[in-house]
Amino acid sequence: MTTETFEFQVEARQLLQLMIHSVYSNKDVFLRELVSNASDALDKLRLEKLRDDSLDADVSDLHIELDIDKEARTLTVRDNGIGMSYDEVGQLIGTIANSGTAAFLEELREAKDAAGAEGLIGQFGVGFYSGFMAADEVTLVTRRAGEGQGTRWTSRGEATYTLERVDDAPQGTSVTLHLKPADPENQLHDYTSEWTIREIVKRYSDFITWPIRMVPEAKDGEGAPEPETLNSMKALWARSRDEVSDDEYHELYKHISHDWREPLETIRLQAEGTFEYQALLFIPSHAPHDLFTRDFKRGVQLYVKRVFIMDDCEALLPPYLRFVKGVVDAQDLSLNVSREILQQDRHIRMMQRRLTKKVLSTVKEFLAKDMDRYRTFWREFGTALKEGLVTDSENRDAILAVSSFATTHSDDGPTTLAQYVERMKDGQDDIWYITGESRQSIENSPHMEAFRDKGIEVLLLTDAVDEVWVDAVGAYEGKTLRSVTKGEIDLDGEGGEKAGEEREKQAEEYAGLLGWMREQLDEDIKEVRLSTRLTVSPACVVSDAHDLTPALENMYRAMGQEVPRTKRILELNPGHPLVKGLHEAYGASEDRTELAESAELLHTLAVLAEGGQPKDPARFVRLVADRLERTL
Ligand code: ADP
């Protein structure tokens, strides 16, 4: 048989280098990764056989075997599962498809020092390659169930690997690690020691639902020993709570999530009665890199009566809880259930409702009892959760109750709406907010001036989804959610006392200028009026109460929808010298060429002040330069 040599893909090579020079201090986890792969392979074979009985594969004794050879210094992890074809070995083992891993490598490159690198590498499951932490050469022999010929893959973890077809490979996969020389200083990590291997399996892989077997060393004078099963195989979700330690839950979490960090919370749920199921859900402690990408794999694992049915079962949780990981085991579903059927199944919908409420009530408990945990949760997943305010009207109140927002109130962090309402001033009827791209730009926006002046708290909303949910929600406990950049604002009833009468008089006085300016700016502006929200800036642009904001307009366009351009309203600050000056110039002269330019400049300044772009930057620069020149 011919042996072909191939090069690893670049990312794969980088990852291997990391494993070989093992920046990760806990090398033991390589065994967990290999056992985890073997367990997945057994799951897959059982399913495939279930779907296609004619598949030529033996499923009578599916198991994992560990084999130590002290003399040769090898450790072999063997399974009789699905196996891989020749092409699959090249694809799956020679390249890194997982986008999370690519992002991880990117971060790792940016991490300057070894400590930073170790912190990072501890966060990611790197699967098969972790074998190179313990071995200087790895051999994998595999035969895809149903196929006649097998494949041998070998590598020393450097730039290349070899592939070779073999005739006598058993069904499934065996991975043989040629262990690095023993470290006399560190007996604990001697992977040729039966005791060490037992300990590692107990610690990391006890819950694996397939038997993990090992033949113990023969004792003098006794016959060949029988294989022993090292793990208890008990599904954690089927055991009572006091039988399972947090560590065991965490190991299951790592197995299903490929996240090496501890989860933030473990949630158990048992439903009895006509439709019985158990669920074990995990809220991770960190949002994955790709949470907001289109191809993010969401969903929990679905089991039916302890039999693994599918990964990423989307039907069990709504999209805004896509960060939740876990296992749901249902008693009364068919083993042949498909994704399409699940989407329509009434029981599944009931499960989804129940699981959703359970997750939300867990977050509510964080908020009530453990502020640190709540803050972590909200920092990592708040943006995703807020999508539910738009899409899940049934749980809207529950989501709103656990949502928190940055605010102008000077205290130690985000505020809930309940806290905001408690702090509202006498006579304040509305909950005020401002949306925009960054906290800095909106906090300093001219729209905020009067609010700052009067000490009225404003929520600072900077996520794209904020533009949408505020409209969908509308009000909280009878208090309208109002944007500081929309509609006319009358703060007099809310802590100020500027006389309405005086304002009317001023409006009459300015009527000529305002009307004339509106005509000048007709392309962009539908009204020019005097402002009650400005104290420092000369002007600002605002939207009508029911108009789309510019950000929303852009969002719809980005999604490919056609939206008409909404004209906005220009507000002038009659207390500002610039506005007073314009007013005088308007009254004094017949030639208004210069004045028209000033109106245009004032409008562009207002657009800039809220973080917008001038319509014609070159013209704007020319006009300003011209004015500056005249001041010299
Ligand atoms: P991950 O398990 O995170 O996908 P790995 O590098 O551990 O990454 O494995 C890559 C792929 O190789 C797996 O997704 C699986 O398809 C295949 N694979 C690994 N080990 C086995 C095995 N023992 N049997 C069958 N396929 C395997």
CSV table of N, CA, C and O and ligand atoms in Angstrom, one decimal, residues 33-34 37-38 40-41 44 79 81-84 92-93 95 98 125-129 140 142 172-173 175 258, ligand 1:
chain,number,residue,atom,x,y,z
A,33,GLU,N,-10.7,14.5,26.0
A,33,GLU,CA,-11.0,14.9,24.6
A,33,GLU,C,-11.1,13.7,23.7
A,33,GLU,O,-12.0,13.6,22.9
A,34,LEU,N,-10.2,12.7,23.9
A,34,LEU,CA,-10.2,11.6,23.0
A,34,LEU,C,-11.4,10.7,23.3
A,34,LEU,O,-12.1,10.1,22.5
A,37,ASN,N,-14.5,12.3,21.9
A,37,ASN,CA,-14.6,12.0,20.4
A,37,ASN,C,-15.1,10.6,20.2
A,37,ASN,O,-16.0,10.3,19.4
A,38,ALA,N,-14.6,9.6,21.0
A,38,ALA,CA,-15.0,8.2,20.9
A,38,ALA,C,-16.5,8.0,21.2
A,38,ALA,O,-17.2,7.4,20.5
A,40,ASP,N,-18.8,10.3,21.0
A,40,ASP,CA,-19.6,10.9,19.9
A,40,ASP,C,-19.7,9.9,18.7
A,40,ASP,O,-20.7,9.8,18.1
A,41,ALA,N,-18.6,9.2,18.4
A,41,ALA,CA,-18.5,8.3,17.3
A,41,ALA,C,-19.5,7.1,17.6
A,41,ALA,O,-20.1,6.6,16.6
A,44,LYS,N,-23.0,8.4,17.1
A,44,LYS,CA,-23.4,8.5,15.6
A,44,LYS,C,-23.7,7.2,15.0
A,44,LYS,O,-24.6,7.1,14.2
A,79,ASP,N,-12.4,2.9,19.9
A,79,ASP,CA,-13.9,2.8,19.9
A,79,ASP,C,-14.3,1.9,18.7
A,79,ASP,O,-13.6,1.9,17.7
A,81,GLY,N,-17.1,2.6,16.9
A,81,GLY,CA,-18.1,3.5,16.5
A,81,GLY,C,-18.1,3.7,15.0
A,81,GLY,O,-17.7,2.9,14.2
A,82,ILE,N,-18.5,4.9,14.6
A,82,ILE,CA,-18.8,5.2,13.2
A,82,ILE,C,-17.5,5.2,12.3
A,82,ILE,O,-17.6,4.9,11.1
A,83,GLY,N,-16.4,5.6,12.9
A,83,GLY,CA,-15.1,5.6,12.1
A,83,GLY,C,-15.1,6.7,11.1
A,83,GLY,O,-16.0,7.5,11.0
A,84,MET,N,-14.0,6.8,10.3
A,84,MET,CA,-13.9,7.8,9.3
A,84,MET,C,-13.4,7.2,8.0
A,84,MET,O,-12.6,6.2,8.0
A,92,LEU,N,-11.1,16.0,8.4
A,92,LEU,CA,-11.5,16.3,9.8
A,92,LEU,C,-10.3,16.4,10.7
A,92,LEU,O,-10.2,17.2,11.6
A,93,ILE,N,-9.2,15.7,10.4
A,93,ILE,CA,-8.1,15.7,11.3
A,93,ILE,C,-7.0,16.6,10.7
A,93,ILE,O,-6.2,17.1,11.5
A,95,THR,N,-7.5,19.5,9.1
A,95,THR,CA,-7.8,20.9,9.0
A,95,THR,C,-8.6,21.3,10.3
A,95,THR,O,-9.1,20.5,11.0
A,98,ASN,N,-13.6,24.6,12.8
A,98,ASN,CA,-14.4,25.3,13.8
A,98,ASN,C,-13.9,26.8,13.8
A,98,ASN,O,-12.8,27.1,14.0
A,125,GLY,N,-11.7,24.0,23.9
A,125,GLY,CA,-11.5,22.6,23.7
A,125,GLY,C,-10.8,22.4,22.4
A,125,GLY,O,-11.2,23.0,21.4
A,126,VAL,N,-9.6,21.8,22.3
A,126,VAL,CA,-8.9,21.6,21.1
A,126,VAL,C,-9.0,20.2,20.6
A,126,VAL,O,-8.3,19.9,19.6
A,127,GLY,N,-9.8,19.4,21.2
A,127,GLY,CA,-10.1,18.0,20.7
A,127,GLY,C,-8.9,17.2,20.5
A,127,GLY,O,-7.9,17.1,21.3
A,128,PHE,N,-8.9,16.5,19.3
A,128,PHE,CA,-7.9,15.5,19.0
A,128,PHE,C,-6.5,15.9,19.1
A,128,PHE,O,-5.7,15.2,19.6
A,129,TYR,N,-6.2,17.1,18.7
A,129,TYR,CA,-4.8,17.6,18.8
A,129,TYR,C,-4.2,17.6,20.2
A,129,TYR,O,-3.0,17.6,20.4
A,140,LEU,N,-3.4,7.0,14.1
A,140,LEU,CA,-4.9,6.8,14.2
A,140,LEU,C,-5.2,5.8,13.1
A,140,LEU,O,-4.8,5.9,11.9
A,142,THR,N,-8.5,3.8,11.4
A,142,THR,CA,-10.0,3.9,11.5
A,142,THR,C,-10.6,3.3,10.3
A,142,THR,O,-10.0,3.2,9.2
A,172,GLY,N,-14.5,1.3,13.4
A,172,GLY,CA,-14.3,2.3,14.4
A,172,GLY,C,-12.9,2.9,14.4
A,172,GLY,O,-12.3,2.8,13.3
A,173,THR,N,-12.5,3.5,15.5
A,173,THR,CA,-11.2,4.3,15.4
A,173,THR,C,-10.4,3.9,16.6
A,173,THR,O,-10.9,3.8,17.7
A,175,VAL,N,-6.9,5.4,18.5
A,175,VAL,CA,-5.9,6.5,18.5
A,175,VAL,C,-4.8,6.0,19.4
A,175,VAL,O,-5.0,5.8,20.6
A,258,HIS,N,-17.7,22.2,24.5
A,258,HIS,CA,-16.4,22.4,24.0
A,258,HIS,C,-15.8,23.7,24.6
A,258,HIS,O,-14.9,24.3,24.1
B,1,ADP,P1,-14.1,18.3,17.6
B,1,ADP,O1,-14.3,17.0,18.4
B,1,ADP,O2,-14.1,19.5,18.4
B,1,ADP,O3,-15.0,18.4,16.4
B,1,ADP,P2,-11.6,17.1,16.9
B,1,ADP,O4,-10.3,17.7,16.4
B,1,ADP,O5,-11.5,16.4,18.3
B,1,ADP,O6,-12.6,18.3,17.0
B,1,ADP,O7,-12.2,16.1,15.9
B,1,ADP,C1,-12.5,16.6,14.6
B,1,ADP,C2,-13.5,15.6,14.0
B,1,ADP,O8,-12.8,14.4,13.7
B,1,ADP,C3,-14.6,15.3,14.8
B,1,ADP,O9,-15.7,16.3,14.7
B,1,ADP,C4,-15.1,13.9,14.2
B,1,ADP,O10,-15.9,14.1,13.1
B,1,ADP,C5,-13.8,13.3,13.8
B,1,ADP,N1,-13.3,12.4,14.8
B,1,ADP,C6,-12.5,12.6,15.8
B,1,ADP,N2,-12.3,11.5,16.6
B,1,ADP,C7,-13.1,10.5,16.0
B,1,ADP,C8,-13.4,9.2,16.4
B,1,ADP,N3,-12.9,8.6,17.4
B,1,ADP,N4,-14.3,8.5,15.6
B,1,ADP,C9,-14.9,9.1,14.5
B,1,ADP,N5,-14.6,10.4,14.2
B,1,ADP,C10,-13.8,11.1,14.9
